[in-house]
Short mmCIF file of C-alpha atoms and ligand atoms in Angstrom, two decimals:
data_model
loop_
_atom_site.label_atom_id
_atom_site.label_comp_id
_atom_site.label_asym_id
_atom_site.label_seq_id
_atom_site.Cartn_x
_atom_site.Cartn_y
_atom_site.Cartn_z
CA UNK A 7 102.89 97.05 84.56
CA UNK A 8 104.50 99.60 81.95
CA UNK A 9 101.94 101.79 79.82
CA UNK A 10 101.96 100.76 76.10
CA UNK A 11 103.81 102.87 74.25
CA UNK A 12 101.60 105.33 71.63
CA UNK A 13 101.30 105.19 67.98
CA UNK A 14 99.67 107.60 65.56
CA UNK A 15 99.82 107.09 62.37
CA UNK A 16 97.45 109.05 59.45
CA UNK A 17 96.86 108.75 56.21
CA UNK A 18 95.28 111.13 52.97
CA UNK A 19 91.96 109.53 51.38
CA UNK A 20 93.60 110.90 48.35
CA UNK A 21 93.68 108.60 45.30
CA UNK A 22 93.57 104.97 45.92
CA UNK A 23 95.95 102.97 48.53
CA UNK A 24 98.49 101.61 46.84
CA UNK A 25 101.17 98.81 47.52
CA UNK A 26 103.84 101.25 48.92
CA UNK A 27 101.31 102.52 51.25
CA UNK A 28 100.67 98.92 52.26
CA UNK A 29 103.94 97.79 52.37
CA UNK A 30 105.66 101.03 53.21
CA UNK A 31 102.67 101.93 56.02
CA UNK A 32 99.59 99.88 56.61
CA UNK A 33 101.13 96.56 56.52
CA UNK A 34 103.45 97.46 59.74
CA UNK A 35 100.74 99.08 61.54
CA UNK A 36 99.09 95.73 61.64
CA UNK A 37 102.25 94.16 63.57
CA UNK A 38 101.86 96.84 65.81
CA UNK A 39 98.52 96.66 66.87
CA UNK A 40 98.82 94.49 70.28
CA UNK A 41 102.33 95.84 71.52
CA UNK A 42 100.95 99.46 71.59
CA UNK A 43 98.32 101.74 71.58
CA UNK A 44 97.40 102.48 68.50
CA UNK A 45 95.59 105.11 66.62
CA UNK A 46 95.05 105.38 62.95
CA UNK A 47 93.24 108.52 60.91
CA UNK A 48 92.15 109.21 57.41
CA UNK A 49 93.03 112.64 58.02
CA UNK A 50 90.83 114.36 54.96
CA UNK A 51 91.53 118.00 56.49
CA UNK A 52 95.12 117.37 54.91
CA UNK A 53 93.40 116.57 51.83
CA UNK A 54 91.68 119.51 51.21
CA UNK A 55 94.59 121.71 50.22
CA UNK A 56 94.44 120.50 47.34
CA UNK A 57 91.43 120.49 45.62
CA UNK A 58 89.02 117.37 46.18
CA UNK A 59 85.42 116.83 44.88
CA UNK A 60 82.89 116.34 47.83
CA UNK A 61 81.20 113.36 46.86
CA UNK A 62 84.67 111.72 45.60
CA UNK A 63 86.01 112.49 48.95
CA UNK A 64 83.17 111.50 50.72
CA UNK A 65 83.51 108.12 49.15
CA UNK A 66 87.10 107.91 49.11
CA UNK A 67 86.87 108.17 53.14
CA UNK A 68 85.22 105.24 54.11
CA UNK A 69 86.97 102.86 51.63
CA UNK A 70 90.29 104.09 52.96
CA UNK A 71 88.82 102.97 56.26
CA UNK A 72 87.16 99.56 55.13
CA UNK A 73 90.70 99.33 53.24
CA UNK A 74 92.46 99.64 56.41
CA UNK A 75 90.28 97.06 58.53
CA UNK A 76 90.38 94.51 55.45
CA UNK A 77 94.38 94.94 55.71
CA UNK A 78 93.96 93.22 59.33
CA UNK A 79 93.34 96.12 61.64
CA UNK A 80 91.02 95.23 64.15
CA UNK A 81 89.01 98.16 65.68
CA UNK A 82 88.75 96.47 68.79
CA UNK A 83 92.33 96.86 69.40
CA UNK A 84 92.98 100.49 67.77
CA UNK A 85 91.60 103.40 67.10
CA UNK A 86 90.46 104.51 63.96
CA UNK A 87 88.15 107.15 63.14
CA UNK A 88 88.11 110.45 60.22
CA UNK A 89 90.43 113.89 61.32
CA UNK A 90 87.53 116.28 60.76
CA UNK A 91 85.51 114.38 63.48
CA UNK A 92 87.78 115.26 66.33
CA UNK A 93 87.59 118.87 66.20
CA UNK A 94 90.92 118.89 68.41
CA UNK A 95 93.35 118.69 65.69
CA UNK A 96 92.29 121.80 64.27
CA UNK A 97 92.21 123.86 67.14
CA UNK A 98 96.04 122.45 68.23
CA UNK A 99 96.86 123.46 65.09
CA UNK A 100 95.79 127.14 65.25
CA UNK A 101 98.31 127.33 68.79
CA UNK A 102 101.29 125.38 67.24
CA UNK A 103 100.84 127.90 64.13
CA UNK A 104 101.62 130.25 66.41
CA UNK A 105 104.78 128.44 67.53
CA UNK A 106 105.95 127.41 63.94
CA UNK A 107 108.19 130.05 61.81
CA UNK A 108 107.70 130.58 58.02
CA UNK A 109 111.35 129.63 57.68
CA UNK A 110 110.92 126.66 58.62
CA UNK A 111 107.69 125.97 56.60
CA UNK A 112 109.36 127.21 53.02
CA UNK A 113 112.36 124.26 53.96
CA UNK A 114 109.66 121.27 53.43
CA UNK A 115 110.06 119.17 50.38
CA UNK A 116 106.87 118.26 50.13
CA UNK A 117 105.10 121.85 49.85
CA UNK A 118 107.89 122.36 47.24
CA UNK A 119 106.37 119.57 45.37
CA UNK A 120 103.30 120.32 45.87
CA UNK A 121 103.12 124.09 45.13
CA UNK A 122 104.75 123.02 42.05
CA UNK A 123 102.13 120.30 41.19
CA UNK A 124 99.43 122.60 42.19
CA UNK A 125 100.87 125.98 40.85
CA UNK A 126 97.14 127.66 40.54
CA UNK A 127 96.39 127.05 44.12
CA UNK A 128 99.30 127.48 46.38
CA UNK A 129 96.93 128.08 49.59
CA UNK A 130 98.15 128.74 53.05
CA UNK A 131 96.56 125.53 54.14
CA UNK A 132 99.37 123.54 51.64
CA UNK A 133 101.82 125.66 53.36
CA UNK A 134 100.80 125.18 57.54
CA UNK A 135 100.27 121.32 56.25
CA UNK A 136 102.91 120.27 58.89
CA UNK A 137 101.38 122.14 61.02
CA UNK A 138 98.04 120.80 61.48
CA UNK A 139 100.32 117.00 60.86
CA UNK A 140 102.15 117.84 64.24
CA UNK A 141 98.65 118.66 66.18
CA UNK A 142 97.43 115.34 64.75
CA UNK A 143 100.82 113.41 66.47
CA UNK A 144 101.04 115.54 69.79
CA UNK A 145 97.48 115.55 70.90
CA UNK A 146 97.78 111.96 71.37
CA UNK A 147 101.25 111.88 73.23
CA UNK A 148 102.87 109.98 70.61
CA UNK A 149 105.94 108.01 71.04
CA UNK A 150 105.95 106.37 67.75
CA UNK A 151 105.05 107.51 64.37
CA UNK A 152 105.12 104.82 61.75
CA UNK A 153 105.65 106.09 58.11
CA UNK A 154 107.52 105.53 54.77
CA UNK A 155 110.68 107.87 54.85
CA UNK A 156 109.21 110.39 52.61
CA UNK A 157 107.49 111.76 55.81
CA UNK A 158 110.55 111.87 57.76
CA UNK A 159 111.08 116.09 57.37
CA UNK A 160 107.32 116.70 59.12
CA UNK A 161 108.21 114.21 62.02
CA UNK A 162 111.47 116.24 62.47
CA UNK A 163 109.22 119.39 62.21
CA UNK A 164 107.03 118.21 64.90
CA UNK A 165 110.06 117.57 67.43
CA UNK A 166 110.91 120.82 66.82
CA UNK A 167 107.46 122.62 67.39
CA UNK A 168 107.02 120.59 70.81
CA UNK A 169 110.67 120.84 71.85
CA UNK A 170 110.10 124.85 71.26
CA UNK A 171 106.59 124.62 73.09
CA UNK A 172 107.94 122.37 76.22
CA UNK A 173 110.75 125.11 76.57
CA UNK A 174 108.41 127.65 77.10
CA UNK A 175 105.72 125.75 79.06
CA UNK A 176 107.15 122.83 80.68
CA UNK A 177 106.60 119.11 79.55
CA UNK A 178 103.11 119.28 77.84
CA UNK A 179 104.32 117.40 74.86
CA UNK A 180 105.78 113.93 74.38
CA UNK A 181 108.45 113.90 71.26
CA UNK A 182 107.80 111.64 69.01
CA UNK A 183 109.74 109.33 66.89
CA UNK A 184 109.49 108.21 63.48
CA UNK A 185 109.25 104.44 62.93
CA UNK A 186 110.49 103.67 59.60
CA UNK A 187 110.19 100.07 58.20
CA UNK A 188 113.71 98.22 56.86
CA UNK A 189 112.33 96.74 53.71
CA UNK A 190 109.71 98.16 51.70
CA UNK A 191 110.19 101.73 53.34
CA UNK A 192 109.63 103.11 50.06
CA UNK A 193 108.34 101.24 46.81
CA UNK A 194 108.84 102.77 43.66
CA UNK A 195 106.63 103.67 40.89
CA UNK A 196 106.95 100.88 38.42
CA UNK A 197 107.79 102.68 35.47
CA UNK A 198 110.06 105.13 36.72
CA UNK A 199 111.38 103.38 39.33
CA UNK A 200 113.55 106.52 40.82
CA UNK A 201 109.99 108.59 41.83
CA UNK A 202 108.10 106.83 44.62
CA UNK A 203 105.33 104.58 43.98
CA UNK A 204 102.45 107.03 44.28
CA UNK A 205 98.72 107.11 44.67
CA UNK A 206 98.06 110.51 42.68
CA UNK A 207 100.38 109.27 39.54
CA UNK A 208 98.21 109.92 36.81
CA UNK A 209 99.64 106.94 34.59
CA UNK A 210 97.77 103.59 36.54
CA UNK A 211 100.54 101.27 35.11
CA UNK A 212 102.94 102.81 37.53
CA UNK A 213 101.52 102.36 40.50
CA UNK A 214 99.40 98.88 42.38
CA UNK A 215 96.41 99.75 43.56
CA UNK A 216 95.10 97.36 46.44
CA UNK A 217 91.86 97.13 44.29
CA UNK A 218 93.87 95.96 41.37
CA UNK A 219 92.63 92.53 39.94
CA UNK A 220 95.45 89.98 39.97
CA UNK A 221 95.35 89.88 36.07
CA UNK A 222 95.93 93.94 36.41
CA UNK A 223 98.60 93.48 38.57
CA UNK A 224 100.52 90.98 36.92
CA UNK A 225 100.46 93.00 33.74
CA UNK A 226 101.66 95.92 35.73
CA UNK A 227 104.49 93.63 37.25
CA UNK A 228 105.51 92.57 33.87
CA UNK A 229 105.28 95.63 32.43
CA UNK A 230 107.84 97.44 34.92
CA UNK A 231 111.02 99.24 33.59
CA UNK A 232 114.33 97.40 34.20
CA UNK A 233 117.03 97.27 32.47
CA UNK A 234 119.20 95.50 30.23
CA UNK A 235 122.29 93.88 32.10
CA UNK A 236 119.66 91.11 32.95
CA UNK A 237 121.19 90.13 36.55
CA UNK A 238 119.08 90.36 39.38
CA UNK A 239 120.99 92.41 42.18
CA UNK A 240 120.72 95.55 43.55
CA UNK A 241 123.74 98.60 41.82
CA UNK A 242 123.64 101.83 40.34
CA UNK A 243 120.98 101.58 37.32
CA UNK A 244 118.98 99.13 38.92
CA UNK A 245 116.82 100.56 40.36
CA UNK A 246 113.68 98.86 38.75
CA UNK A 247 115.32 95.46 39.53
CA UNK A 248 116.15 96.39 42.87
CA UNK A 249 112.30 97.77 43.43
CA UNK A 250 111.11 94.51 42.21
CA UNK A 251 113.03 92.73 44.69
CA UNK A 252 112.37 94.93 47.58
CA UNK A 253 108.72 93.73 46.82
CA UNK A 254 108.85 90.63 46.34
CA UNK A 255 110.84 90.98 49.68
CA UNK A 256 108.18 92.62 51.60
CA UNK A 257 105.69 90.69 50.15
CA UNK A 258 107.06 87.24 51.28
CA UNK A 259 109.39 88.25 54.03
CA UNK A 260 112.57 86.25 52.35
CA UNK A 261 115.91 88.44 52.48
CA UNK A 262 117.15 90.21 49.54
CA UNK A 263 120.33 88.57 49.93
CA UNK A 264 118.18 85.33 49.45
CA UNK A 265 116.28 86.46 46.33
CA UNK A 266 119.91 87.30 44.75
CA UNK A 267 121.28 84.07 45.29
CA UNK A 268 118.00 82.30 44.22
CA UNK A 269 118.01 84.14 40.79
CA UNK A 270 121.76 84.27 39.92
CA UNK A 271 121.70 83.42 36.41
CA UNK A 272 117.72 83.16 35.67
CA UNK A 273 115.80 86.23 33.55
CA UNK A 274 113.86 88.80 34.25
CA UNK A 275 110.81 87.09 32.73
CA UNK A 276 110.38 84.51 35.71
CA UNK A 277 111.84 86.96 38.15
CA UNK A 278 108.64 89.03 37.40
CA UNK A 279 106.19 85.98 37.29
CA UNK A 280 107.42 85.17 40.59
CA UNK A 281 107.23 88.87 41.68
CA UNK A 282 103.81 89.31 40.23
CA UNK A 283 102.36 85.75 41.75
CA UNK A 284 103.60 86.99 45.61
CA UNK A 285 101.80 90.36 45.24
CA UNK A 286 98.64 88.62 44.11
CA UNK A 287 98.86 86.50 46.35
CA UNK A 288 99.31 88.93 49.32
CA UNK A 289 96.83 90.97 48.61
CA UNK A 290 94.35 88.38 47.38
CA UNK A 291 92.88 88.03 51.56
CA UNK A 292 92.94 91.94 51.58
CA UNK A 293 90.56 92.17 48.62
CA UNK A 294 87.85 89.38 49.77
CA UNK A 295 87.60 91.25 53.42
CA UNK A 296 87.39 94.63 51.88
CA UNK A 297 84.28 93.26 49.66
CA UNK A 298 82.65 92.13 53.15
CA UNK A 299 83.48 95.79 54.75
CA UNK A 300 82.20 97.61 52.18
CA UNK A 301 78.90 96.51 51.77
CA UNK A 302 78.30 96.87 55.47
CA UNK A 303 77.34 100.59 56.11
CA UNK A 304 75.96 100.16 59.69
CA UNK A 305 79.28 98.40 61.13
CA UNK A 306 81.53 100.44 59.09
CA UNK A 307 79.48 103.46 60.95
CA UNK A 308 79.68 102.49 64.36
CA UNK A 309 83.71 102.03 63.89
CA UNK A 310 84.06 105.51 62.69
CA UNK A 311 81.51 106.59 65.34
CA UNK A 312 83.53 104.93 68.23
CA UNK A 313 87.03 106.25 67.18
CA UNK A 314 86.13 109.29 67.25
CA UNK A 315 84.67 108.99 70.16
CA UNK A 316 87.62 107.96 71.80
CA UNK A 317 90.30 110.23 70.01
CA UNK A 318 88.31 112.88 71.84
CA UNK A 319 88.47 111.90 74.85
CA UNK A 320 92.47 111.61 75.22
CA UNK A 321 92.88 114.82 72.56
CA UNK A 322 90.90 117.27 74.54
CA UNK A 323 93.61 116.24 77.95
CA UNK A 324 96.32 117.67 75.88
CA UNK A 325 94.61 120.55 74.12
CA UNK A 326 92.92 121.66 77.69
CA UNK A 327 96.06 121.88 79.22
CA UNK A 328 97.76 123.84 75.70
CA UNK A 329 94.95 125.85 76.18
CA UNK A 330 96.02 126.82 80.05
CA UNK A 331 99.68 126.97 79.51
CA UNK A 332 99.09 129.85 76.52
CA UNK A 333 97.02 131.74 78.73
CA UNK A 334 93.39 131.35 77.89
CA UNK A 335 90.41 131.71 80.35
CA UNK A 336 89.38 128.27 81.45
CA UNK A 337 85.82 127.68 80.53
CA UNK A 338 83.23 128.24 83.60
CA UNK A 339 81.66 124.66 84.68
P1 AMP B 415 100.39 109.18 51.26
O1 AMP B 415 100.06 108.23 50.18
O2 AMP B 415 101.42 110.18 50.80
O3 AMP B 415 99.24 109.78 51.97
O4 AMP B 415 101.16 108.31 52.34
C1 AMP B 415 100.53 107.49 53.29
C2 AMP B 415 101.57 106.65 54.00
O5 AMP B 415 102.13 105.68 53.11
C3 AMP B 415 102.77 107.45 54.52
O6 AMP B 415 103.23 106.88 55.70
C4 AMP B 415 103.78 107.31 53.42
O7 AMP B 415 105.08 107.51 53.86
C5 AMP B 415 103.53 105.86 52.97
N1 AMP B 415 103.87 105.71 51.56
C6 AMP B 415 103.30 106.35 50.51
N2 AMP B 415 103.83 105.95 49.34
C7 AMP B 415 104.79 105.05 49.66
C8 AMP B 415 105.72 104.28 48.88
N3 AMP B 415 105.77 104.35 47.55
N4 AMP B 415 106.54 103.44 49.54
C9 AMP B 415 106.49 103.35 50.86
N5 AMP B 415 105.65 104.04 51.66
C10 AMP B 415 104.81 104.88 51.07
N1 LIG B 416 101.35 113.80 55.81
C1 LIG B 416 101.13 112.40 55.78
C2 LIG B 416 101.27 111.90 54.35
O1 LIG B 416 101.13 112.64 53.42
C3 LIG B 416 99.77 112.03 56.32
C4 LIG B 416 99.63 112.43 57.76
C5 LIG B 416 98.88 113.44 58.25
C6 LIG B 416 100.27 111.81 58.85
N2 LIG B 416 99.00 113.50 59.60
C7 LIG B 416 99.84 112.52 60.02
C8 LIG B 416 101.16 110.75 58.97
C9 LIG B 416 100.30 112.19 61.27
C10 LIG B 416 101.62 110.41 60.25
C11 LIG B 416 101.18 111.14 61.38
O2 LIG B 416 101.51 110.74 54.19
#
């Protein structure tokens, strides 16, 4: 029988998930789960360069992982567990730094954005961020890498620090792919719908957060910016129409093409109702088994406990033999 393919996917317990995570990430990871092996961290040493408060972050962990159970991952079937727990990824990261130029670092949009964000605290860890993203996707011999497109740059990054790496030393690293959803592959902020739905947006109305009630959200929905040609198709100046539909979309799995036809001629007004009614009702499962999750610390505990357990395990193969391909002294038994 063929080995299942790998997938590594990780997300920041920064802010709180929103739809475009869910729809953009989380909510294909879950169609994933019994085609391939899967593993899934909340990887808070990314979210540390920028600055986080302990007990916030703390916090902010373990919902992302009850979060990610109550949006239908199973831990039986993948593995899930916190970054900082497999001490691995940061000592890959330490040997790729050594294989990864500044050149190439100052190119990546995102530490533009974020250096500009976070002008008082441009640290190096902002800046090797990709770095430390790559030893998260090649210590697990990754084929697959499923994220929204904004993360496309640090897979391409990645391919090019193992490529480099397997030139030198022979095939140690498998290069990955990025798996990018069709629809939904990035969901924009509802009231500027040409910036990307975001988690950190300061102004809540933009963004749905999965712990959103369904009267929040459907004042959010109705509140989004359009515009005011009032048809309901995709063209240039739509794009708050066109980010409504690519939710509904998502949400309910009917074709664009199906949502134009449907609302040829009808208003914005029921468009949104109908918009508003599918994300409630989509997320309205997610909500109930996050309640369950959260409440119990013991099971939530042994999850972590286990994933980490078992990220080990296959991270320490590849960094052992990193580790003998650079050079270093094996350790005596
Ligand atoms: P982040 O929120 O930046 O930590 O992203 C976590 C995952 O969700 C990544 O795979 C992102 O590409 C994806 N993601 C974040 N925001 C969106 C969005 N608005 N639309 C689609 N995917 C998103
Ligand atoms: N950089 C990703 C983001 O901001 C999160 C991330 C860290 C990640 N390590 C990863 C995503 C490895 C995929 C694979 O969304």
């Amino acid at each position: 029988m063929e080995e299942k393919k790998v997938i590594f996917s990780g997300i920041q317990p920064s802010g709180t998930i929103t739809l475009g995570n869910y729809l953009g990430a989380v909510k294909n990871w879950v169609e994933l789960q019994d085609e391939y092996n899967c593993l899934y961290s909340v990887v808070d040493m990314h979210s540390i360069t920028v600055r986080q408060n302990p007990a916030e972050l703390r916090k902010r962990c373990v919902e992302f992982l009850c979060m990610f159970m109550a949006c239908g991952l199973d831990p039986e079937k993948n593995i899930m567990y916190f970054q900082s727990h497999v001490s691995a990824h940061a000592e890959l990261a330490w040997v790729l730094n050594c294989y990864t130029y500044m050149g190439e670092l100052s190119r990546m949009t995102q530490f533009k954005d974020k250096s500009a964000k976070h002008s008082d605290n441009i640290n190096a860890g902002l800046f090797t961020y990709p770095v430390l993203m790559a030893a998260d996707i090649l210590l697990y011999q990754t084929d697959l890498v499923p994220v929204g497109v904004d993360q496309k740059q640090h897979i391409e990054i990645t391919r090019d620090i193992a490529s480099r790496f397997n030139a030198l030393y022979g095939d140690v690293f498998k290069i990955p792919e990025p798996y990018i959803p069709k629809v939904g592959a990035k969901i924009m902020s509802l009231t500027e719908p040409t910036k990307k739905m975001s988690k950190s947006d300061p102004n809540p109305k933009g963004f749905i957060s999965l712990m959103d009630d369904s009267t929040a959200i459907a004042k959010k929905i109705k509140g989004a910016v359009t515009d005011s040609d009032g048809r309901i198709c995709r063209g240039e100046g739509k794009e708050g129409i066109e980010n409504l539909m690519n939710i509904l979309s998502s949400t309910t799995g009917e074709s664009i093409e199906s949502i134009e036809e449907r609302f040829a001629g009808r208003g914005y007004g029921e468009f949104k109702s109908e918009v508003a009614e599918a994300v409630v009702e989509c997320l309205r499962p997610v909500k109930a088994r996050y309640d369950e999750y959260i409440k119990d610390k013991a099971y939530v505990e042994s999850v972590y406990k286990k994933g980490a357990e078992q990220a080990s395990r296959i991270a320490y193969k590849t960094l052992n033999k990193v580790y003998k391909k650079v050079g270093f002294v094996p350790r005596a038994r």
